Amino acid sequence: MDPKLTEVSQLFERLKASLMRNDLDNCSNLLSQLKVMLTGFRSLPPLFEDSPNAVQELTIARNIYEHAVVLSVKAEDQDAFERDFFQLKPYYTDIGARLPPSSQEYPILGLNLLRLLVQNRIAEFHTELELLSTNALENPCIKHAVELEQSFMEGAYNRVLSARQTVPHETYAYFMDLLVKTVRDEIAGCGEKAYDYLSIIDAKQMLMISSDQELCTFITEERPDWEIKNGLVFFQKAKESAPCKEIPSLQLINQTLSYARELERIV
Amino acid sequence: MTQDVEMKELTVVPSISVSSKDVSSTFQILKEIVSLLETGAYAREVRRIGQAVRRTIQLRRKLKAFVLSSFLNYALTQGSEAHTRLSSYLPKEDEHDMEVDTATSATPLVKQSLPELEIYCYLLVLIFLIDQKKFSEAKSCSSASIVRLRNINKRTVDVLASRLYFYYSLSYELTGDLAEIRGNLLALHRIATLRHDELGQETLLNLLLRNYLQYNLYDQAEKLRSKAPRFEAHLNQQFCRYLFYLGKIRTIQLEYTDAKESLLQAARKAPIAALGFRVQCNKWAVIVRLLLGEIPERTVFMQKGMKKALRPYFELTNAVRVGDLELFRSVADKFASTFNSDRTHNLIVRLRHNVIRTGLRNISISYSRISLTDVAHKLRLNSENPVADAESIVAKAIRDGAIDATLDHANGWMVSKETGDVYSTNEPQLAFNSRIAFCLNMHNEAVRALRFPPNSHKKEKESAEKRRERQQQEQELAKHIAEEDDDDF
């Protein structure tokens, strides 16, 4: 075996061990060393040279980046996740046929979909989705993310929340927690438009808040125009403050001027 | 005019019986094309080369191996590199053909080989190979031509080159190896950009987009598209393709309004003969309009020649219009294979949300007050907790402005508000504005599309004949002066 390859795999074993121990500082330290060493392999993207050890090198590199992605989730670093994922992606798309399939592929792809959903990058979510085959769409990890997006678009928020209990992979929990916050904001936004008032108990249940105290802090921090009176939460204030209809004079002037300009060009 | 008459005569001759008259007339046309190419090359008139290409396409069905090989003998120097290579792609002709062959190719064209002519021969052989379904030969032939093209930098070759690029990509697409040539196409696009070959850029950009979209690489396609240099389109066909690819990218990225515009424009601009292309455009346009919450008119589905192809989309539209989730699901299942082969399956999944919205809107119009249980029942939400689902779905629809209603949680019902007078809002003004904008835009596009004969502004200056006369006079005068100068010494 190539000495460089041996060194990398030894270091990689150490990385795996410290990831098991949840020693994140040590992990990121080892990972940056590994990434530097990977640049020495000429068979990796973007060069794709056909060296005798290509398959082994590619496999170990893919493994390392998969662990890097998991590590970034554990470290709760979304930027690092994005970087690592994009480094990993060519191993699935461009040279997927040359390597034996990885068991981590679908969980990680699903995780990425979830991240895009949490960051509300729906366009990119759908672009990624197009790259997946029908087989991949059947995979529980991917399906989970796809169904979440659907429920999210429809507004069936309670389905989003119940999906939290059925995460297909332990790494998903971090993003699901983030999603809950987004969902709460959405529900609050919809609620103040749809209801005139809600009882405090219903409001707590709807917003997934456990105590009255928390509800009060939520209202004062996020929705200061709500009002609590006689055990009811009134949204009326928020509605009244919505801008009343007025004549969009500036817009009309602009339009009329543009008509005049265009007509001048014709005549 | 004469060309047209000739073409008509030719089509009368049945193509099955290979009479020597047919062969010789095909050969005659090829000769005419060669002369067109030559005048085009010498006079640097790109228009003539374009004409030559168009006539070749008309000739396409009549090409036979022996006609081609005798044409190669005629047009290229025997024993030259191009001649040997191209001849090797053609199948060996039998005895009968040889006779005809000798009769037609008696007088080979002895001239220094023009690059235009050589490239043209490549194009002709390539078209022939693709029509004969000899794809592996076509692939090697096209690759060889691409290598040759890199070393030629001439504006008159650009027209031929852009056609060659197209067939190059087509031959690889037919064998399913489109990913292989992506790097080459990118390199060619760069070369074309550096040489200001706009026709080549336009063709290659479309080929690249097609290449990416074949593998669903929407991200890469969009990045290339947004960064590639843009200019006024030269060819309508290429522009249509570009619009179609643009529409597809925009649809995937949820920019439905822009997508709709591009797709409809592509469908309108496409030539009548390009039925397959128009069907594709219409399919996508229908989905995009549905996603936008519009219902396409029935006439869209009843267009000539498209009725059958658009049938699944018609039923889909119907399901969305009614707002029936059950019907929608059954249609999606029934035509699943069609939607999968059209690669619209993921878009159809997105439509579910629109079906619910339409259903909800229908309910809110019909009832002034309805319980959420009934709403869930009417929408046929199949989930563990339909009432809670219905409540949050309605809440979101209210927030997005799809329906005008309020919810009463304690009693568990939805109360619709009185629909106000639409003329008291800005709605009519907005509709009016968008129509005016459309008309003005149409006018501007029409003005921009006007064509003027080239160099008509120079006509008054001097005709070519006069110029030659004047130059001759000047030369004589110069000679005269020179002689006088000699005399002085």
PDB file of C-alpha atoms in Angstrom, chain B residues 9-224:
ATOM      1  CA  GLU B   9     -39.212  18.417 -60.036  1.00  0.00           C
ATOM      2  CA  LEU B  10     -36.992  16.344 -57.875  1.00  0.00           C
ATOM      3  CA  THR B  11     -39.591  15.512 -55.297  1.00  0.00           C
ATOM      4  CA  VAL B  12     -41.810  14.081 -58.015  1.00  0.00           C
ATOM      5  CA  VAL B  13     -39.245  11.383 -58.776  1.00  0.00           C
ATOM      6  CA  PRO B  14     -39.902   8.461 -56.431  1.00  0.00           C
ATOM      7  CA  SER B  15     -36.921   8.028 -54.185  1.00  0.00           C
ATOM      8  CA  ILE B  16     -37.096   4.239 -54.063  1.00  0.00           C
ATOM      9  CA  SER B  17     -36.039   3.629 -57.642  1.00  0.00           C
ATOM     10  CA  VAL B  18     -32.549   4.939 -57.943  1.00  0.00           C
ATOM     11  CA  SER B  19     -32.606   6.022 -61.515  1.00  0.00           C
ATOM     12  CA  SER B  20     -29.460   7.502 -62.852  1.00  0.00           C
ATOM     13  CA  LYS B  21     -31.411  10.661 -63.662  1.00  0.00           C
ATOM     14  CA  ASP B  22     -32.196  11.135 -59.991  1.00  0.00           C
ATOM     15  CA  VAL B  23     -28.618  10.554 -59.027  1.00  0.00           C
ATOM     16  CA  SER B  24     -27.256  12.925 -61.561  1.00  0.00           C
ATOM     17  CA  SER B  25     -29.715  15.646 -60.601  1.00  0.00           C
ATOM     18  CA  THR B  26     -28.760  15.234 -56.944  1.00  0.00           C
ATOM     19  CA  PHE B  27     -25.182  15.525 -58.022  1.00  0.00           C
ATOM     20  CA  GLN B  28     -26.038  18.583 -60.060  1.00  0.00           C
ATOM     21  CA  ILE B  29     -27.519  20.288 -57.051  1.00  0.00           C
ATOM     22  CA  LEU B  30     -24.466  19.440 -55.009  1.00  0.00           C
ATOM     23  CA  LYS B  31     -22.344  21.077 -57.675  1.00  0.00           C
ATOM     24  CA  GLU B  32     -24.495  24.174 -57.510  1.00  0.00           C
ATOM     25  CA  ILE B  33     -24.074  24.232 -53.769  1.00  0.00           C
ATOM     26  CA  VAL B  34     -20.326  24.049 -54.245  1.00  0.00           C
ATOM     27  CA  SER B  35     -20.397  27.044 -56.535  1.00  0.00           C
ATOM     28  CA  LEU B  36     -22.521  28.867 -53.979  1.00  0.00           C
ATOM     29  CA  LEU B  37     -19.923  28.052 -51.357  1.00  0.00           C
ATOM     30  CA  GLU B  38     -17.128  29.259 -53.552  1.00  0.00           C
ATOM     31  CA  THR B  39     -18.688  32.588 -54.413  1.00  0.00           C
ATOM     32  CA  GLY B  40     -19.583  32.970 -50.771  1.00  0.00           C
ATOM     33  CA  ALA B  41     -16.041  32.237 -49.694  1.00  0.00           C
ATOM     34  CA  TYR B  42     -14.425  34.578 -52.174  1.00  0.00           C
ATOM     35  CA  ALA B  43     -16.867  37.429 -51.730  1.00  0.00           C
ATOM     36  CA  ARG B  44     -16.963  36.842 -47.950  1.00  0.00           C
ATOM     37  CA  GLU B  45     -20.730  36.696 -48.060  1.00  0.00           C
ATOM     38  CA  VAL B  46     -21.981  34.727 -45.089  1.00  0.00           C
ATOM     39  CA  ARG B  47     -25.483  34.827 -46.530  1.00  0.00           C
ATOM     40  CA  ARG B  48     -24.546  32.568 -49.436  1.00  0.00           C
ATOM     41  CA  ILE B  49     -23.052  29.968 -47.179  1.00  0.00           C
ATOM     42  CA  GLY B  50     -26.272  29.968 -45.196  1.00  0.00           C
ATOM     43  CA  GLN B  51     -28.173  29.452 -48.413  1.00  0.00           C
ATOM     44  CA  ALA B  52     -25.928  26.496 -49.254  1.00  0.00           C
ATOM     45  CA  VAL B  53     -26.632  24.897 -45.886  1.00  0.00           C
ATOM     46  CA  ARG B  54     -30.376  25.332 -46.340  1.00  0.00           C
ATOM     47  CA  ARG B  55     -30.286  23.672 -49.744  1.00  0.00           C
ATOM     48  CA  THR B  56     -28.291  20.790 -48.321  1.00  0.00           C
ATOM     49  CA  ILE B  57     -30.948  20.134 -45.714  1.00  0.00           C
ATOM     50  CA  GLN B  58     -33.548  19.956 -48.479  1.00  0.00           C
ATOM     51  CA  LEU B  59     -31.370  17.427 -50.261  1.00  0.00           C
ATOM     52  CA  ARG B  60     -30.968  15.293 -47.168  1.00  0.00           C
ATOM     53  CA  ARG B  61     -33.288  12.414 -48.046  1.00  0.00           C
ATOM     54  CA  LYS B  62     -31.742  11.870 -51.453  1.00  0.00           C
ATOM     55  CA  LEU B  63     -28.184  11.342 -50.328  1.00  0.00           C
ATOM     56  CA  LYS B  64     -26.770   7.963 -51.260  1.00  0.00           C
ATOM     57  CA  ALA B  65     -23.378   6.520 -50.471  1.00  0.00           C
ATOM     58  CA  PHE B  66     -22.167   6.470 -54.041  1.00  0.00           C
ATOM     59  CA  VAL B  67     -23.356   9.995 -54.766  1.00  0.00           C
ATOM     60  CA  LEU B  68     -21.421  11.114 -51.745  1.00  0.00           C
ATOM     61  CA  SER B  69     -18.251   9.289 -52.644  1.00  0.00           C
ATOM     62  CA  SER B  70     -18.262  10.644 -56.170  1.00  0.00           C
ATOM     63  CA  PHE B  71     -18.928  14.074 -54.723  1.00  0.00           C
ATOM     64  CA  LEU B  72     -15.929  13.677 -52.457  1.00  0.00           C
ATOM     65  CA  ASN B  73     -13.831  12.792 -55.494  1.00  0.00           C
ATOM     66  CA  TYR B  74     -15.134  15.884 -57.170  1.00  0.00           C
ATOM     67  CA  ALA B  75     -14.724  18.340 -54.359  1.00  0.00           C
ATOM     68  CA  LEU B  76     -11.591  17.223 -52.565  1.00  0.00           C
ATOM     69  CA  THR B  77      -8.129  16.428 -53.866  1.00  0.00           C
ATOM     70  CA  GLN B  78      -7.622  12.699 -54.158  1.00  0.00           C
ATOM     71  CA  GLY B  79      -5.285  11.391 -51.508  1.00  0.00           C
ATOM     72  CA  SER B  80      -5.618  14.453 -49.272  1.00  0.00           C
ATOM     73  CA  GLU B  81      -6.121  13.797 -45.574  1.00  0.00           C
ATOM     74  CA  ALA B  82      -9.750  14.869 -45.511  1.00  0.00           C
ATOM     75  CA  HIS B  83     -10.560  12.808 -48.584  1.00  0.00           C
ATOM     76  CA  THR B  84      -9.101   9.576 -47.247  1.00  0.00           C
ATOM     77  CA  ARG B  85     -10.706  10.024 -43.867  1.00  0.00           C
ATOM     78  CA  LEU B  86     -14.152  10.874 -45.143  1.00  0.00           C
ATOM     79  CA  SER B  87     -14.143   8.114 -47.749  1.00  0.00           C
ATOM     80  CA  SER B  88     -13.386   5.565 -45.078  1.00  0.00           C
ATOM     81  CA  TYR B  89     -16.715   6.365 -43.358  1.00  0.00           C
ATOM     82  CA  LEU B  90     -18.767   5.623 -46.448  1.00  0.00           C
ATOM     83  CA  PRO B  91     -19.830   2.052 -47.172  1.00  0.00           C
ATOM     84  CA  LYS B  92     -18.282   0.373 -50.210  1.00  0.00           C
ATOM     85  CA  GLU B  93     -20.472   0.754 -53.283  1.00  0.00           C
ATOM     86  CA  ASP B  94     -21.460  -2.181 -55.448  1.00  0.00           C
ATOM     87  CA  GLU B  95     -20.990  -2.693 -59.196  1.00  0.00           C
ATOM     88  CA  HIS B  96     -24.133  -0.988 -60.384  1.00  0.00           C
ATOM     89  CA  ASP B  97     -23.346   2.179 -58.505  1.00  0.00           C
ATOM     90  CA  MET B  98     -19.849   2.315 -59.889  1.00  0.00           C
ATOM     91  CA  GLU B  99     -21.202   2.817 -63.385  1.00  0.00           C
ATOM     92  CA  VAL B 100     -23.262   5.766 -62.379  1.00  0.00           C
ATOM     93  CA  ASP B 101     -20.361   6.990 -60.385  1.00  0.00           C
ATOM     94  CA  THR B 102     -17.943   7.153 -63.307  1.00  0.00           C
ATOM     95  CA  ALA B 103     -20.554   8.871 -65.405  1.00  0.00           C
ATOM     96  CA  THR B 104     -21.099  11.700 -63.011  1.00  0.00           C
ATOM     97  CA  SER B 105     -17.669  12.342 -61.636  1.00  0.00           C
ATOM     98  CA  ALA B 106     -15.868  12.571 -64.925  1.00  0.00           C
ATOM     99  CA  THR B 107     -14.501  16.026 -64.301  1.00  0.00           C
ATOM    100  CA  PRO B 108     -13.035  16.455 -60.847  1.00  0.00           C
ATOM    101  CA  LEU B 109     -12.777  19.961 -59.545  1.00  0.00           C
ATOM    102  CA  VAL B 110      -9.114  20.865 -59.673  1.00  0.00           C
ATOM    103  CA  LYS B 111      -8.569  23.797 -57.406  1.00  0.00           C
ATOM    104  CA  GLN B 112      -6.748  24.551 -54.256  1.00  0.00           C
ATOM    105  CA  SER B 113      -9.024  23.188 -51.576  1.00  0.00           C
ATOM    106  CA  LEU B 114     -11.079  25.847 -49.828  1.00  0.00           C
ATOM    107  CA  PRO B 115     -11.544  25.316 -46.078  1.00  0.00           C
ATOM    108  CA  GLU B 116     -15.252  26.005 -46.596  1.00  0.00           C
ATOM    109  CA  LEU B 117     -15.466  23.154 -49.045  1.00  0.00           C
ATOM    110  CA  GLU B 118     -13.630  20.744 -46.813  1.00  0.00           C
ATOM    111  CA  ILE B 119     -15.834  21.565 -43.839  1.00  0.00           C
ATOM    112  CA  TYR B 120     -18.873  21.280 -46.046  1.00  0.00           C
ATOM    113  CA  CYS B 121     -17.822  17.758 -47.042  1.00  0.00           C
ATOM    114  CA  TYR B 122     -17.519  16.854 -43.378  1.00  0.00           C
ATOM    115  CA  LEU B 123     -20.993  18.218 -42.751  1.00  0.00           C
ATOM    116  CA  LEU B 124     -22.477  16.318 -45.669  1.00  0.00           C
ATOM    117  CA  VAL B 125     -20.926  13.009 -44.670  1.00  0.00           C
ATOM    118  CA  LEU B 126     -21.971  13.555 -41.066  1.00  0.00           C
ATOM    119  CA  ILE B 127     -25.583  14.213 -41.987  1.00  0.00           C
ATOM    120  CA  PHE B 128     -25.537  11.125 -44.156  1.00  0.00           C
ATOM    121  CA  LEU B 129     -24.113   8.949 -41.397  1.00  0.00           C
ATOM    122  CA  ILE B 130     -26.679  10.155 -38.872  1.00  0.00           C
ATOM    123  CA  ASP B 131     -29.510   9.528 -41.317  1.00  0.00           C
ATOM    124  CA  GLN B 132     -28.189   6.024 -41.917  1.00  0.00           C
ATOM    125  CA  LYS B 133     -28.081   5.490 -38.126  1.00  0.00           C
ATOM    126  CA  LYS B 134     -24.364   4.735 -38.190  1.00  0.00           C
ATOM    127  CA  PHE B 135     -23.810   6.534 -34.945  1.00  0.00           C
ATOM    128  CA  SER B 136     -20.350   5.309 -34.021  1.00  0.00           C
ATOM    129  CA  GLU B 137     -19.005   6.415 -37.407  1.00  0.00           C
ATOM    130  CA  ALA B 138     -20.898   9.662 -37.027  1.00  0.00           C
ATOM    131  CA  LYS B 139     -19.244  10.198 -33.667  1.00  0.00           C
ATOM    132  CA  SER B 140     -15.717   9.714 -34.971  1.00  0.00           C
ATOM    133  CA  CYS B 141     -16.456  11.761 -38.088  1.00  0.00           C
ATOM    134  CA  SER B 142     -17.825  14.655 -36.068  1.00  0.00           C
ATOM    135  CA  SER B 143     -14.926  14.534 -33.612  1.00  0.00           C
ATOM    136  CA  ALA B 144     -12.468  14.674 -36.509  1.00  0.00           C
ATOM    137  CA  SER B 145     -14.298  17.654 -37.992  1.00  0.00           C
ATOM    138  CA  ILE B 146     -14.235  19.457 -34.653  1.00  0.00           C
ATOM    139  CA  VAL B 147     -10.475  18.985 -34.433  1.00  0.00           C
ATOM    140  CA  ARG B 148     -10.119  20.367 -37.956  1.00  0.00           C
ATOM    141  CA  LEU B 149     -12.382  23.328 -37.152  1.00  0.00           C
ATOM    142  CA  ARG B 150     -10.243  24.532 -34.298  1.00  0.00           C
ATOM    143  CA  ASN B 151      -7.529  25.571 -36.716  1.00  0.00           C
ATOM    144  CA  ILE B 152      -9.763  27.509 -39.073  1.00  0.00           C
ATOM    145  CA  ASN B 153     -10.589  31.065 -38.160  1.00  0.00           C
ATOM    146  CA  LYS B 154     -12.759  32.418 -40.937  1.00  0.00           C
ATOM    147  CA  ARG B 155     -16.143  34.127 -40.664  1.00  0.00           C
ATOM    148  CA  THR B 156     -17.514  32.306 -43.691  1.00  0.00           C
ATOM    149  CA  VAL B 157     -16.794  28.963 -42.035  1.00  0.00           C
ATOM    150  CA  ASP B 158     -18.792  29.936 -38.936  1.00  0.00           C
ATOM    151  CA  VAL B 159     -22.126  29.093 -40.507  1.00  0.00           C
ATOM    152  CA  LEU B 160     -20.963  25.617 -41.435  1.00  0.00           C
ATOM    153  CA  ALA B 161     -19.221  25.221 -38.102  1.00  0.00           C
ATOM    154  CA  SER B 162     -22.371  25.985 -36.123  1.00  0.00           C
ATOM    155  CA  ARG B 163     -24.205  23.263 -38.036  1.00  0.00           C
ATOM    156  CA  LEU B 164     -21.352  20.871 -37.410  1.00  0.00           C
ATOM    157  CA  TYR B 165     -21.443  21.591 -33.676  1.00  0.00           C
ATOM    158  CA  PHE B 166     -25.109  20.761 -33.708  1.00  0.00           C
ATOM    159  CA  TYR B 167     -24.643  17.404 -35.433  1.00  0.00           C
ATOM    160  CA  TYR B 168     -21.610  16.680 -33.283  1.00  0.00           C
ATOM    161  CA  SER B 169     -23.750  16.977 -30.183  1.00  0.00           C
ATOM    162  CA  LEU B 170     -26.631  15.110 -31.818  1.00  0.00           C
ATOM    163  CA  SER B 171     -24.475  12.126 -32.748  1.00  0.00           C
ATOM    164  CA  TYR B 172     -23.312  11.836 -29.141  1.00  0.00           C
ATOM    165  CA  GLU B 173     -26.794  12.318 -27.796  1.00  0.00           C
ATOM    166  CA  LEU B 174     -28.146   9.513 -29.949  1.00  0.00           C
ATOM    167  CA  THR B 175     -25.688   7.096 -28.406  1.00  0.00           C
ATOM    168  CA  GLY B 176     -26.281   8.506 -24.917  1.00  0.00           C
ATOM    169  CA  ASP B 177     -22.760   9.798 -24.352  1.00  0.00           C
ATOM    170  CA  LEU B 178     -23.623  13.441 -24.028  1.00  0.00           C
ATOM    171  CA  ALA B 179     -21.657  13.860 -20.810  1.00  0.00           C
ATOM    172  CA  GLU B 180     -18.427  12.956 -22.607  1.00  0.00           C
ATOM    173  CA  ILE B 181     -18.325  16.001 -24.842  1.00  0.00           C
ATOM    174  CA  ARG B 182     -19.266  18.603 -22.243  1.00  0.00           C
ATOM    175  CA  GLY B 183     -15.664  19.689 -21.792  1.00  0.00           C
ATOM    176  CA  ASN B 184     -15.145  19.926 -25.534  1.00  0.00           C
ATOM    177  CA  LEU B 185     -18.260  22.006 -25.993  1.00  0.00           C
ATOM    178  CA  LEU B 186     -17.156  24.377 -23.264  1.00  0.00           C
ATOM    179  CA  ALA B 187     -13.761  24.750 -24.950  1.00  0.00           C
ATOM    180  CA  LEU B 188     -15.438  25.375 -28.305  1.00  0.00           C
ATOM    181  CA  HIS B 189     -17.713  27.963 -26.745  1.00  0.00           C
ATOM    182  CA  ARG B 190     -14.678  29.752 -25.374  1.00  0.00           C
ATOM    183  CA  ILE B 191     -12.972  29.707 -28.764  1.00  0.00           C
ATOM    184  CA  ALA B 192     -16.115  30.998 -30.456  1.00  0.00           C
ATOM    185  CA  THR B 193     -16.348  33.804 -27.914  1.00  0.00           C
ATOM    186  CA  LEU B 194     -12.739  34.805 -28.482  1.00  0.00           C
ATOM    187  CA  ARG B 195     -13.265  34.838 -32.240  1.00  0.00           C
ATOM    188  CA  HIS B 196     -16.483  36.870 -31.949  1.00  0.00           C
ATOM    189  CA  ASP B 197     -18.262  34.052 -33.704  1.00  0.00           C
ATOM    190  CA  GLU B 198     -21.749  34.902 -32.453  1.00  0.00           C
ATOM    191  CA  LEU B 199     -23.491  32.202 -34.409  1.00  0.00           C
ATOM    192  CA  GLY B 200     -21.187  29.597 -32.925  1.00  0.00           C
ATOM    193  CA  GLN B 201     -21.653  31.000 -29.427  1.00  0.00           C
ATOM    194  CA  GLU B 202     -25.395  30.915 -29.783  1.00  0.00           C
ATOM    195  CA  THR B 203     -25.418  27.324 -31.026  1.00  0.00           C
ATOM    196  CA  LEU B 204     -22.892  26.110 -28.498  1.00  0.00           C
ATOM    197  CA  LEU B 205     -24.628  27.772 -25.571  1.00  0.00           C
ATOM    198  CA  ASN B 206     -27.824  25.972 -26.494  1.00  0.00           C
ATOM    199  CA  LEU B 207     -26.005  22.687 -26.906  1.00  0.00           C
ATOM    200  CA  LEU B 208     -24.402  23.116 -23.511  1.00  0.00           C
ATOM    201  CA  LEU B 209     -27.711  23.941 -21.872  1.00  0.00           C
ATOM    202  CA  ARG B 210     -29.235  20.914 -23.497  1.00  0.00           C
ATOM    203  CA  ASN B 211     -26.303  18.857 -22.322  1.00  0.00           C
ATOM    204  CA  TYR B 212     -26.742  19.984 -18.729  1.00  0.00           C
ATOM    205  CA  LEU B 213     -30.495  19.628 -18.720  1.00  0.00           C
ATOM    206  CA  GLN B 214     -30.214  16.115 -20.107  1.00  0.00           C
ATOM    207  CA  TYR B 215     -28.630  15.205 -16.796  1.00  0.00           C
ATOM    208  CA  ASN B 216     -30.890  17.520 -14.754  1.00  0.00           C
ATOM    209  CA  LEU B 217     -27.936  19.727 -13.860  1.00  0.00           C
ATOM    210  CA  TYR B 218     -30.089  22.825 -13.524  1.00  0.00           C
ATOM    211  CA  ASP B 219     -27.676  24.585 -11.237  1.00  0.00           C
ATOM    212  CA  GLN B 220     -24.770  24.388 -13.673  1.00  0.00           C
ATOM    213  CA  ALA B 221     -27.004  25.291 -16.595  1.00  0.00           C
ATOM    214  CA  GLU B 222     -28.232  28.421 -14.852  1.00  0.00           C
ATOM    215  CA  LYS B 223     -24.730  29.450 -13.846  1.00  0.00           C
ATOM    216  CA  LEU B 224     -23.482  29.101 -17.408  1.00  0.00           C
TER     217      LEU B 224
END
